[in-house]
Amino acid sequence: MAFDASYALKVALPLARAAYNVMDGSPANLPSGFVQTASIQVNPIVLAAMTTPHPTVAAMVKDTNIFGLMGRNAASRTAFVSFRGSADLSDWLADFDAEPTAYTPISGFGQVESGFQSVYQLVRKSIVDNLATASAGCDQILVTGHSLGAALDVLAAPDIFRNMPPNIEPRLITFAGPRVGLNDFASAFNALIESCFRVVNFLDIVPHVPLAPYVHVGVEIAVDSGGKIDVGWRHSLDAYQVGLTDLVASPQ
Protein backbone atom coordinates (compact mmCIF):
# COMPACT_ATOMS: atom_id res chain seq x y z
CA MET A 1 0.00 0.00 0.00
CA ALA A 2 1.43 3.38 -1.04
CA PHE A 3 1.76 6.25 1.41
CA ASP A 4 -1.16 8.69 1.26
CA ALA A 5 0.03 12.05 2.60
CA SER A 6 -3.48 13.49 2.65
CA TYR A 7 -4.78 10.58 4.72
CA ALA A 8 -1.84 10.95 7.10
CA LEU A 9 -2.61 14.66 7.50
CA LYS A 10 -6.39 14.45 7.79
CA VAL A 11 -6.83 11.15 9.66
CA ALA A 12 -3.68 9.68 11.24
CA LEU A 13 -2.24 12.91 12.64
CA PRO A 14 -5.54 14.05 14.25
CA LEU A 15 -5.88 10.58 15.79
CA ALA A 16 -2.34 10.87 17.16
CA ARG A 17 -3.19 14.31 18.56
CA ALA A 18 -6.36 12.93 20.15
CA ALA A 19 -4.24 10.53 22.21
CA TYR A 20 -2.88 13.60 24.03
CA ASN A 21 -6.29 15.29 24.25
CA VAL A 22 -7.74 12.44 26.32
CA MET A 23 -4.91 12.37 28.88
CA ASP A 24 -7.06 14.17 31.44
CA GLY A 25 -10.25 12.32 30.53
CA SER A 26 -11.49 15.02 28.14
CA PRO A 27 -13.55 13.96 25.10
CA ALA A 28 -11.53 13.22 21.98
CA ASN A 29 -11.63 15.56 18.99
CA LEU A 30 -11.67 12.98 16.20
CA PRO A 31 -11.72 13.16 12.39
CA SER A 32 -15.17 12.99 10.80
CA GLY A 33 -16.76 9.55 11.03
CA PHE A 34 -14.50 8.26 13.82
CA VAL A 35 -15.77 7.43 17.31
CA GLN A 36 -13.91 6.46 20.47
CA THR A 37 -14.81 3.10 22.00
CA ALA A 38 -12.22 2.96 24.81
CA SER A 39 -9.27 4.71 26.37
CA ILE A 40 -5.93 2.93 26.65
CA GLN A 41 -5.15 2.73 30.35
CA VAL A 42 -2.36 1.50 32.57
CA ASN A 43 -2.84 -1.84 34.29
CA PRO A 44 -2.29 -0.94 37.98
CA ILE A 45 -1.25 -4.51 38.84
CA VAL A 46 1.56 -4.47 36.29
CA LEU A 47 2.66 -1.00 37.41
CA ALA A 48 2.70 -2.02 41.07
CA ALA A 49 4.87 -5.02 40.20
CA MET A 50 7.54 -2.70 38.76
CA THR A 51 9.36 -2.09 42.02
CA THR A 52 11.93 0.10 40.25
CA PRO A 53 10.14 1.49 37.20
CA HIS A 54 12.25 2.23 34.14
CA PRO A 55 12.71 6.01 33.60
CA THR A 56 10.63 5.77 30.43
CA VAL A 57 7.78 4.30 32.46
CA ALA A 58 8.10 7.10 35.00
CA ALA A 59 7.91 9.68 32.20
CA MET A 60 4.72 8.19 30.80
CA VAL A 61 2.82 7.77 34.10
CA LYS A 62 3.96 11.12 35.49
CA ASP A 63 0.58 12.85 35.22
CA THR A 64 -2.00 10.30 34.04
CA ASN A 65 -2.71 6.61 33.55
CA ILE A 66 -4.30 7.21 30.11
CA PHE A 67 -1.95 6.44 27.21
CA GLY A 68 -4.30 6.93 24.28
CA LEU A 69 -7.56 5.73 22.80
CA MET A 70 -9.20 3.19 20.51
CA GLY A 71 -12.23 3.33 18.25
CA ARG A 72 -13.46 2.98 14.70
CA ASN A 73 -14.97 4.49 11.60
CA ALA A 74 -17.91 2.27 10.67
CA ALA A 75 -18.25 3.72 7.17
CA SER A 76 -14.66 2.91 6.16
CA ARG A 77 -14.62 -0.26 8.31
CA THR A 78 -11.44 0.98 9.97
CA ALA A 79 -10.60 0.49 13.63
CA PHE A 80 -7.83 2.56 15.19
CA VAL A 81 -5.38 2.37 18.09
CA SER A 82 -3.63 5.64 18.94
CA PHE A 83 -0.88 6.13 21.53
CA ARG A 84 0.44 9.37 23.00
CA GLY A 85 4.04 10.18 23.89
CA SER A 86 5.28 11.62 27.17
CA ALA A 87 4.16 15.07 28.26
CA ASP A 88 7.78 16.23 28.50
CA LEU A 89 10.36 15.09 25.93
CA SER A 90 13.27 15.70 28.31
CA ASP A 91 11.79 13.31 30.89
CA TRP A 92 12.75 10.23 28.90
CA LEU A 93 15.58 11.44 26.65
CA ALA A 94 17.65 12.44 29.68
CA ASP A 95 17.55 8.93 31.16
CA PHE A 96 17.85 6.86 28.00
CA ASP A 97 19.87 3.67 28.58
CA ALA A 98 18.79 1.67 25.50
CA GLU A 99 19.19 -1.78 27.05
CA PRO A 100 17.86 -4.51 24.70
CA THR A 101 15.58 -7.33 25.80
CA ALA A 102 13.59 -10.06 24.08
CA TYR A 103 10.24 -9.00 22.59
CA THR A 104 7.83 -10.81 24.89
CA PRO A 105 4.51 -11.03 22.96
CA ILE A 106 5.97 -13.35 20.30
CA SER A 107 8.70 -15.87 21.05
CA GLY A 108 11.83 -15.56 18.94
CA PHE A 109 10.79 -12.23 17.40
CA GLY A 110 13.99 -10.38 18.27
CA GLN A 111 15.30 -7.78 20.69
CA VAL A 112 13.71 -4.42 21.57
CA GLU A 113 14.57 -1.51 23.82
CA SER A 114 13.63 -2.50 27.38
CA GLY A 115 12.13 0.83 28.44
CA PHE A 116 9.74 0.94 25.50
CA GLN A 117 8.66 -2.63 26.17
CA SER A 118 8.10 -1.87 29.85
CA VAL A 119 5.73 0.92 28.86
CA TYR A 120 3.90 -1.36 26.42
CA GLN A 121 3.48 -4.01 29.12
CA LEU A 122 1.59 -1.45 31.20
CA VAL A 123 -1.16 -1.06 28.61
CA ARG A 124 -1.21 -4.37 26.76
CA LYS A 125 -4.19 -5.71 28.76
CA SER A 126 -6.19 -2.58 27.94
CA ILE A 127 -5.71 -3.25 24.23
CA VAL A 128 -6.51 -6.97 24.61
CA ASP A 129 -9.69 -6.16 26.53
CA ASN A 130 -10.97 -3.53 24.08
CA LEU A 131 -9.73 -4.38 20.59
CA ALA A 132 -12.60 -6.69 19.66
CA THR A 133 -15.16 -3.98 20.47
CA ALA A 134 -13.19 -1.29 18.63
CA SER A 135 -12.84 -3.46 15.53
CA ALA A 136 -16.41 -4.83 15.40
CA GLY A 137 -17.56 -4.65 11.78
CA CYS A 138 -14.10 -3.54 10.62
CA ASP A 139 -11.63 -5.19 8.26
CA GLN A 140 -8.77 -2.71 8.77
CA ILE A 141 -6.86 -1.50 11.82
CA LEU A 142 -4.84 1.74 11.76
CA VAL A 143 -2.19 2.06 14.48
CA THR A 144 -0.80 5.54 14.98
CA GLY A 145 0.98 7.70 17.52
CA HIS A 146 3.64 10.32 18.17
CA SER A 147 7.08 10.10 19.80
CA LEU A 148 7.04 7.40 22.48
CA GLY A 149 3.56 6.63 21.21
CA ALA A 150 5.14 5.72 17.87
CA ALA A 151 7.41 3.25 19.68
CA LEU A 152 4.30 1.71 21.24
CA ASP A 153 2.78 1.46 17.75
CA VAL A 154 5.69 -0.68 16.60
CA LEU A 155 5.54 -2.92 19.67
CA ALA A 156 1.77 -3.32 19.47
CA ALA A 157 1.41 -4.11 15.76
CA PRO A 158 2.84 -7.68 15.67
CA ASP A 159 1.05 -8.48 18.94
CA ILE A 160 -2.29 -7.26 17.58
CA PHE A 161 -1.89 -9.30 14.39
CA ARG A 162 -0.68 -12.54 15.98
CA ASN A 163 -2.35 -12.58 19.39
CA MET A 164 -5.47 -10.41 19.50
CA PRO A 165 -8.76 -11.34 17.81
CA PRO A 166 -9.89 -10.57 15.15
CA ASN A 167 -6.20 -10.94 14.15
CA ILE A 168 -6.27 -8.26 11.44
CA GLU A 169 -2.90 -7.16 10.10
CA PRO A 170 -2.61 -3.50 11.16
CA ARG A 171 -1.19 -0.69 9.06
CA LEU A 172 0.96 1.92 10.76
CA ILE A 173 1.41 5.65 10.25
CA THR A 174 3.70 7.00 12.97
CA PHE A 175 5.11 10.44 13.74
CA ALA A 176 8.52 11.27 15.23
CA GLY A 177 9.18 7.70 16.32
CA PRO A 178 12.46 6.49 17.83
CA ARG A 179 14.25 3.28 16.85
CA VAL A 180 12.61 0.42 18.73
CA GLY A 181 14.58 -2.77 18.12
CA LEU A 182 17.68 -4.50 16.86
CA ASN A 183 18.10 -5.99 13.39
CA ASP A 184 16.47 -9.30 14.35
CA PHE A 185 13.29 -7.54 15.50
CA ALA A 186 13.23 -5.20 12.48
CA SER A 187 13.57 -8.13 10.08
CA ALA A 188 10.77 -10.08 11.77
CA PHE A 189 8.56 -6.98 11.92
CA ASN A 190 9.04 -6.07 8.26
CA ALA A 191 8.30 -9.64 7.20
CA LEU A 192 5.04 -9.65 9.17
CA ILE A 193 3.68 -6.08 8.82
CA GLU A 194 3.35 -4.98 5.21
CA SER A 195 2.35 -1.34 5.67
CA CYS A 196 4.38 0.80 8.08
CA PHE A 197 5.16 4.44 7.31
CA ARG A 198 7.25 6.60 9.65
CA VAL A 199 6.79 10.35 9.15
CA VAL A 200 10.04 12.08 10.14
CA ASN A 201 10.55 15.85 10.33
CA PHE A 202 13.87 17.38 9.30
CA LEU A 203 16.09 18.08 12.33
CA ASP A 204 13.88 16.18 14.78
CA ILE A 205 16.37 14.33 16.99
CA VAL A 206 14.04 11.64 18.33
CA PRO A 207 14.01 9.46 15.18
CA HIS A 208 17.81 9.22 15.60
CA VAL A 209 17.69 7.56 19.03
CA PRO A 210 18.60 5.09 20.39
CA LEU A 211 21.89 4.88 18.52
CA ALA A 212 23.15 1.80 16.67
CA PRO A 213 22.75 -1.14 16.90
CA TYR A 214 19.07 -0.07 17.09
CA VAL A 215 17.38 0.30 13.69
CA HIS A 216 14.06 1.48 12.31
CA VAL A 217 11.25 -0.61 10.85
CA GLY A 218 9.07 0.24 7.87
CA VAL A 219 9.50 3.09 5.39
CA GLU A 220 10.55 6.65 6.25
CA ILE A 221 8.49 9.57 4.89
CA ALA A 222 10.55 12.77 5.15
CA VAL A 223 8.90 16.13 5.77
CA ASP A 224 10.30 19.57 6.57
CA SER A 225 8.33 21.89 8.80
CA GLY A 226 10.79 24.75 8.48
CA GLY A 227 10.65 27.30 11.28
CA LYS A 228 12.88 27.54 14.32
CA ILE A 229 15.63 25.01 14.85
CA ASP A 230 15.01 23.65 18.31
CA VAL A 231 14.09 20.28 19.76
CA GLY A 232 10.63 21.24 20.95
CA TRP A 233 9.37 22.67 17.65
CA ARG A 234 10.87 20.08 15.31
CA HIS A 235 9.46 17.24 17.40
CA SER A 236 6.00 18.68 17.94
CA LEU A 237 2.86 17.45 16.20
CA ASP A 238 2.25 21.04 15.10
CA ALA A 239 5.52 20.93 13.14
CA TYR A 240 4.58 17.57 11.65
CA GLN A 241 1.25 19.05 10.56
CA VAL A 242 3.08 21.87 8.78
CA GLY A 243 5.46 19.44 7.12
CA LEU A 244 2.67 17.15 5.94
CA THR A 245 0.64 20.11 4.68
CA ASP A 246 3.61 21.18 2.55
CA LEU A 247 4.07 17.61 1.32
CA VAL A 248 0.42 17.39 0.25
CA ALA A 249 0.66 20.73 -1.55
CA SER A 250 3.93 19.97 -3.34
CA PRO A 251 3.97 18.53 -6.87
CA GLN A 252 4.44 14.77 -6.90
mmCIF file of C-alpha atoms in Angstrom:
data_model
loop_
_atom_site.group_PDB
_atom_site.id
_atom_site.type_symbol
_atom_site.label_atom_id
_atom_site.label_comp_id
_atom_site.label_asym_id
_atom_site.label_seq_id
_atom_site.Cartn_x
_atom_site.Cartn_y
_atom_site.Cartn_z
ATOM 1 C CA MET A 1 0.000 0.000 0.000
ATOM 2 C CA ALA A 2 1.430 3.380 -1.037
ATOM 3 C CA PHE A 3 1.756 6.249 1.413
ATOM 4 C CA ASP A 4 -1.160 8.690 1.262
ATOM 5 C CA ALA A 5 0.035 12.048 2.604
ATOM 6 C CA SER A 6 -3.479 13.491 2.653
ATOM 7 C CA TYR A 7 -4.780 10.578 4.718
ATOM 8 C CA ALA A 8 -1.843 10.952 7.104
ATOM 9 C CA LEU A 9 -2.610 14.659 7.496
ATOM 10 C CA LYS A 10 -6.394 14.453 7.791
ATOM 11 C CA VAL A 11 -6.826 11.154 9.656
ATOM 12 C CA ALA A 12 -3.683 9.684 11.240
ATOM 13 C CA LEU A 13 -2.244 12.910 12.645
ATOM 14 C CA PRO A 14 -5.541 14.048 14.252
ATOM 15 C CA LEU A 15 -5.883 10.582 15.793
ATOM 16 C CA ALA A 16 -2.338 10.871 17.160
ATOM 17 C CA ARG A 17 -3.187 14.313 18.559
ATOM 18 C CA ALA A 18 -6.363 12.930 20.154
ATOM 19 C CA ALA A 19 -4.245 10.531 22.212
ATOM 20 C CA TYR A 20 -2.880 13.599 24.027
ATOM 21 C CA ASN A 21 -6.288 15.292 24.246
ATOM 22 C CA VAL A 22 -7.739 12.443 26.315
ATOM 23 C CA MET A 23 -4.908 12.366 28.879
ATOM 24 C CA ASP A 24 -7.065 14.173 31.441
ATOM 25 C CA GLY A 25 -10.249 12.324 30.529
ATOM 26 C CA SER A 26 -11.494 15.023 28.137
ATOM 27 C CA PRO A 27 -13.553 13.962 25.095
ATOM 28 C CA ALA A 28 -11.534 13.219 21.979
ATOM 29 C CA ASN A 29 -11.632 15.562 18.994
ATOM 30 C CA LEU A 30 -11.673 12.978 16.200
ATOM 31 C CA PRO A 31 -11.725 13.156 12.391
ATOM 32 C CA SER A 32 -15.166 12.988 10.797
ATOM 33 C CA GLY A 33 -16.756 9.548 11.029
ATOM 34 C CA PHE A 34 -14.499 8.263 13.823
ATOM 35 C CA VAL A 35 -15.767 7.434 17.313
ATOM 36 C CA GLN A 36 -13.913 6.457 20.472
ATOM 37 C CA THR A 37 -14.805 3.105 21.998
ATOM 38 C CA ALA A 38 -12.221 2.958 24.813
ATOM 39 C CA SER A 39 -9.271 4.707 26.371
ATOM 40 C CA ILE A 40 -5.928 2.928 26.650
ATOM 41 C CA GLN A 41 -5.150 2.726 30.352
ATOM 42 C CA VAL A 42 -2.357 1.500 32.574
ATOM 43 C CA ASN A 43 -2.837 -1.844 34.292
ATOM 44 C CA PRO A 44 -2.291 -0.939 37.981
ATOM 45 C CA ILE A 45 -1.249 -4.510 38.838
ATOM 46 C CA VAL A 46 1.563 -4.468 36.288
ATOM 47 C CA LEU A 47 2.655 -0.997 37.409
ATOM 48 C CA ALA A 48 2.700 -2.024 41.074
ATOM 49 C CA ALA A 49 4.873 -5.019 40.199
ATOM 50 C CA MET A 50 7.541 -2.697 38.758
ATOM 51 C CA THR A 51 9.364 -2.087 42.021
ATOM 52 C CA THR A 52 11.928 0.101 40.255
ATOM 53 C CA PRO A 53 10.143 1.492 37.196
ATOM 54 C CA HIS A 54 12.247 2.231 34.139
ATOM 55 C CA PRO A 55 12.710 6.014 33.603
ATOM 56 C CA THR A 56 10.634 5.770 30.431
ATOM 57 C CA VAL A 57 7.776 4.301 32.460
ATOM 58 C CA ALA A 58 8.102 7.105 35.003
ATOM 59 C CA ALA A 59 7.913 9.682 32.197
ATOM 60 C CA MET A 60 4.716 8.187 30.800
ATOM 61 C CA VAL A 61 2.822 7.770 34.100
ATOM 62 C CA LYS A 62 3.958 11.125 35.487
ATOM 63 C CA ASP A 63 0.584 12.851 35.220
ATOM 64 C CA THR A 64 -1.995 10.301 34.038
ATOM 65 C CA ASN A 65 -2.714 6.607 33.546
ATOM 66 C CA ILE A 66 -4.297 7.207 30.112
ATOM 67 C CA PHE A 67 -1.950 6.445 27.213
ATOM 68 C CA GLY A 68 -4.303 6.930 24.278
ATOM 69 C CA LEU A 69 -7.557 5.726 22.804
ATOM 70 C CA MET A 70 -9.199 3.190 20.507
ATOM 71 C CA GLY A 71 -12.227 3.332 18.254
ATOM 72 C CA ARG A 72 -13.455 2.975 14.698
ATOM 73 C CA ASN A 73 -14.969 4.486 11.598
ATOM 74 C CA ALA A 74 -17.911 2.265 10.669
ATOM 75 C CA ALA A 75 -18.250 3.716 7.165
ATOM 76 C CA SER A 76 -14.661 2.914 6.164
ATOM 77 C CA ARG A 77 -14.617 -0.259 8.305
ATOM 78 C CA THR A 78 -11.437 0.980 9.972
ATOM 79 C CA ALA A 79 -10.599 0.494 13.635
ATOM 80 C CA PHE A 80 -7.826 2.559 15.192
ATOM 81 C CA VAL A 81 -5.381 2.369 18.089
ATOM 82 C CA SER A 82 -3.627 5.638 18.940
ATOM 83 C CA PHE A 83 -0.880 6.132 21.527
ATOM 84 C CA ARG A 84 0.439 9.367 23.001
ATOM 85 C CA GLY A 85 4.035 10.184 23.891
ATOM 86 C CA SER A 86 5.285 11.618 27.168
ATOM 87 C CA ALA A 87 4.158 15.066 28.262
ATOM 88 C CA ASP A 88 7.780 16.231 28.497
ATOM 89 C CA LEU A 89 10.359 15.086 25.934
ATOM 90 C CA SER A 90 13.272 15.696 28.314
ATOM 91 C CA ASP A 91 11.794 13.314 30.894
ATOM 92 C CA TRP A 92 12.752 10.232 28.897
ATOM 93 C CA LEU A 93 15.583 11.438 26.654
ATOM 94 C CA ALA A 94 17.646 12.437 29.677
ATOM 95 C CA ASP A 95 17.551 8.930 31.161
ATOM 96 C CA PHE A 96 17.846 6.858 28.003
ATOM 97 C CA ASP A 97 19.872 3.674 28.581
ATOM 98 C CA ALA A 98 18.786 1.671 25.502
ATOM 99 C CA GLU A 99 19.186 -1.779 27.046
ATOM 100 C CA PRO A 100 17.865 -4.508 24.705
ATOM 101 C CA THR A 101 15.583 -7.332 25.802
ATOM 102 C CA ALA A 102 13.587 -10.064 24.078
ATOM 103 C CA TYR A 103 10.238 -8.996 22.592
ATOM 104 C CA THR A 104 7.830 -10.811 24.887
ATOM 105 C CA PRO A 105 4.511 -11.028 22.959
ATOM 106 C CA ILE A 106 5.971 -13.353 20.296
ATOM 107 C CA SER A 107 8.701 -15.869 21.051
ATOM 108 C CA GLY A 108 11.832 -15.564 18.938
ATOM 109 C CA PHE A 109 10.792 -12.230 17.401
ATOM 110 C CA GLY A 110 13.988 -10.379 18.268
ATOM 111 C CA GLN A 111 15.304 -7.777 20.695
ATOM 112 C CA VAL A 112 13.708 -4.425 21.568
ATOM 113 C CA GLU A 113 14.573 -1.511 23.822
ATOM 114 C CA SER A 114 13.635 -2.499 27.376
ATOM 115 C CA GLY A 115 12.127 0.834 28.436
ATOM 116 C CA PHE A 116 9.740 0.941 25.502
ATOM 117 C CA GLN A 117 8.664 -2.628 26.166
ATOM 118 C CA SER A 118 8.099 -1.874 29.850
ATOM 119 C CA VAL A 119 5.726 0.917 28.856
ATOM 120 C CA TYR A 120 3.896 -1.364 26.422
ATOM 121 C CA GLN A 121 3.479 -4.013 29.121
ATOM 122 C CA LEU A 122 1.591 -1.451 31.204
ATOM 123 C CA VAL A 123 -1.158 -1.064 28.609
ATOM 124 C CA ARG A 124 -1.211 -4.369 26.756
ATOM 125 C CA LYS A 125 -4.185 -5.709 28.756
ATOM 126 C CA SER A 126 -6.186 -2.576 27.940
ATOM 127 C CA ILE A 127 -5.708 -3.251 24.233
ATOM 128 C CA VAL A 128 -6.505 -6.966 24.610
ATOM 129 C CA ASP A 129 -9.692 -6.161 26.527
ATOM 130 C CA ASN A 130 -10.967 -3.535 24.080
ATOM 131 C CA LEU A 131 -9.733 -4.376 20.590
ATOM 132 C CA ALA A 132 -12.603 -6.687 19.660
ATOM 133 C CA THR A 133 -15.155 -3.979 20.474
ATOM 134 C CA ALA A 134 -13.190 -1.294 18.628
ATOM 135 C CA SER A 135 -12.836 -3.462 15.532
ATOM 136 C CA ALA A 136 -16.408 -4.825 15.400
ATOM 137 C CA GLY A 137 -17.557 -4.651 11.785
ATOM 138 C CA CYS A 138 -14.098 -3.540 10.620
ATOM 139 C CA ASP A 139 -11.634 -5.193 8.261
ATOM 140 C CA GLN A 140 -8.773 -2.711 8.769
ATOM 141 C CA ILE A 141 -6.858 -1.497 11.815
ATOM 142 C CA LEU A 142 -4.839 1.741 11.758
ATOM 143 C CA VAL A 143 -2.188 2.059 14.478
ATOM 144 C CA THR A 144 -0.796 5.538 14.981
ATOM 145 C CA GLY A 145 0.982 7.703 17.521
ATOM 146 C CA HIS A 146 3.640 10.318 18.167
ATOM 147 C CA SER A 147 7.082 10.104 19.799
ATOM 148 C CA LEU A 148 7.044 7.398 22.484
ATOM 149 C CA GLY A 149 3.564 6.631 21.207
ATOM 150 C CA ALA A 150 5.141 5.721 17.869
ATOM 151 C CA ALA A 151 7.412 3.250 19.677
ATOM 152 C CA LEU A 152 4.304 1.711 21.238
ATOM 153 C CA ASP A 153 2.775 1.456 17.755
ATOM 154 C CA VAL A 154 5.689 -0.677 16.599
ATOM 155 C CA LEU A 155 5.540 -2.917 19.668
ATOM 156 C CA ALA A 156 1.775 -3.316 19.467
ATOM 157 C CA ALA A 157 1.412 -4.114 15.760
ATOM 158 C CA PRO A 158 2.838 -7.677 15.675
ATOM 159 C CA ASP A 159 1.052 -8.483 18.941
ATOM 160 C CA ILE A 160 -2.293 -7.255 17.576
ATOM 161 C CA PHE A 161 -1.888 -9.299 14.393
ATOM 162 C CA ARG A 162 -0.684 -12.536 15.980
ATOM 163 C CA ASN A 163 -2.350 -12.575 19.389
ATOM 164 C CA MET A 164 -5.472 -10.411 19.501
ATOM 165 C CA PRO A 165 -8.765 -11.340 17.807
ATOM 166 C CA PRO A 166 -9.893 -10.572 15.155
ATOM 167 C CA ASN A 167 -6.197 -10.940 14.149
ATOM 168 C CA ILE A 168 -6.272 -8.260 11.443
ATOM 169 C CA GLU A 169 -2.897 -7.156 10.101
ATOM 170 C CA PRO A 170 -2.608 -3.496 11.156
ATOM 171 C CA ARG A 171 -1.186 -0.695 9.056
ATOM 172 C CA LEU A 172 0.956 1.921 10.764
ATOM 173 C CA ILE A 173 1.414 5.649 10.247
ATOM 174 C CA THR A 174 3.700 7.004 12.968
ATOM 175 C CA PHE A 175 5.106 10.444 13.741
ATOM 176 C CA ALA A 176 8.520 11.270 15.235
ATOM 177 C CA GLY A 177 9.179 7.704 16.319
ATOM 178 C CA PRO A 178 12.461 6.490 17.826
ATOM 179 C CA ARG A 179 14.249 3.284 16.853
ATOM 180 C CA VAL A 180 12.614 0.417 18.727
ATOM 181 C CA GLY A 181 14.582 -2.772 18.118
ATOM 182 C CA LEU A 182 17.681 -4.501 16.857
ATOM 183 C CA ASN A 183 18.097 -5.991 13.386
ATOM 184 C CA ASP A 184 16.473 -9.296 14.350
ATOM 185 C CA PHE A 185 13.294 -7.543 15.504
ATOM 186 C CA ALA A 186 13.228 -5.204 12.482
ATOM 187 C CA SER A 187 13.573 -8.132 10.082
ATOM 188 C CA ALA A 188 10.766 -10.078 11.771
ATOM 189 C CA PHE A 189 8.557 -6.980 11.922
ATOM 190 C CA ASN A 190 9.045 -6.072 8.259
ATOM 191 C CA ALA A 191 8.302 -9.641 7.199
ATOM 192 C CA LEU A 192 5.038 -9.652 9.170
ATOM 193 C CA ILE A 193 3.683 -6.083 8.819
ATOM 194 C CA GLU A 194 3.351 -4.984 5.208
ATOM 195 C CA SER A 195 2.348 -1.339 5.668
ATOM 196 C CA CYS A 196 4.377 0.803 8.078
ATOM 197 C CA PHE A 197 5.163 4.439 7.305
ATOM 198 C CA ARG A 198 7.249 6.596 9.654
ATOM 199 C CA VAL A 199 6.790 10.350 9.148
ATOM 200 C CA VAL A 200 10.039 12.080 10.138
ATOM 201 C CA ASN A 201 10.552 15.854 10.326
ATOM 202 C CA PHE A 202 13.872 17.375 9.297
ATOM 203 C CA LEU A 203 16.094 18.080 12.332
ATOM 204 C CA ASP A 204 13.885 16.176 14.776
ATOM 205 C CA ILE A 205 16.370 14.332 16.989
ATOM 206 C CA VAL A 206 14.035 11.639 18.334
ATOM 207 C CA PRO A 207 14.010 9.459 15.184
ATOM 208 C CA HIS A 208 17.805 9.217 15.595
ATOM 209 C CA VAL A 209 17.689 7.557 19.030
ATOM 210 C CA PRO A 210 18.599 5.090 20.386
ATOM 211 C CA LEU A 211 21.886 4.877 18.524
ATOM 212 C CA ALA A 212 23.154 1.801 16.674
ATOM 213 C CA PRO A 213 22.751 -1.145 16.896
ATOM 214 C CA TYR A 214 19.072 -0.066 17.089
ATOM 215 C CA VAL A 215 17.384 0.302 13.692
ATOM 216 C CA HIS A 216 14.062 1.476 12.305
ATOM 217 C CA VAL A 217 11.252 -0.609 10.850
ATOM 218 C CA GLY A 218 9.074 0.242 7.872
ATOM 219 C CA VAL A 219 9.501 3.092 5.394
ATOM 220 C CA GLU A 220 10.546 6.652 6.246
ATOM 221 C CA ILE A 221 8.491 9.565 4.891
ATOM 222 C CA ALA A 222 10.550 12.769 5.150
ATOM 223 C CA VAL A 223 8.899 16.130 5.775
ATOM 224 C CA ASP A 224 10.305 19.565 6.566
ATOM 225 C CA SER A 225 8.328 21.893 8.804
ATOM 226 C CA GLY A 226 10.792 24.755 8.482
ATOM 227 C CA GLY A 227 10.649 27.297 11.278
ATOM 228 C CA LYS A 228 12.875 27.537 14.320
ATOM 229 C CA ILE A 229 15.625 25.007 14.854
ATOM 230 C CA ASP A 230 15.010 23.653 18.311
ATOM 231 C CA VAL A 231 14.092 20.280 19.756
ATOM 232 C CA GLY A 232 10.631 21.245 20.951
ATOM 233 C CA TRP A 233 9.370 22.671 17.649
ATOM 234 C CA ARG A 234 10.869 20.082 15.308
ATOM 235 C CA HIS A 235 9.461 17.235 17.403
ATOM 236 C CA SER A 236 5.996 18.684 17.938
ATOM 237 C CA LEU A 237 2.857 17.450 16.197
ATOM 238 C CA ASP A 238 2.248 21.042 15.099
ATOM 239 C CA ALA A 239 5.518 20.933 13.145
ATOM 240 C CA TYR A 240 4.584 17.573 11.646
ATOM 241 C CA GLN A 241 1.251 19.046 10.564
ATOM 242 C CA VAL A 242 3.078 21.873 8.776
ATOM 243 C CA GLY A 243 5.463 19.438 7.120
ATOM 244 C CA LEU A 244 2.671 17.153 5.936
ATOM 245 C CA THR A 245 0.640 20.113 4.681
ATOM 246 C CA ASP A 246 3.606 21.177 2.548
ATOM 247 C CA LEU A 247 4.073 17.615 1.322
ATOM 248 C CA VAL A 248 0.418 17.390 0.252
ATOM 249 C CA ALA A 249 0.662 20.731 -1.546
ATOM 250 C CA SER A 250 3.934 19.971 -3.339
ATOM 251 C CA PRO A 251 3.972 18.531 -6.875
ATOM 252 C CA GLN A 252 4.444 14.773 -6.902
#
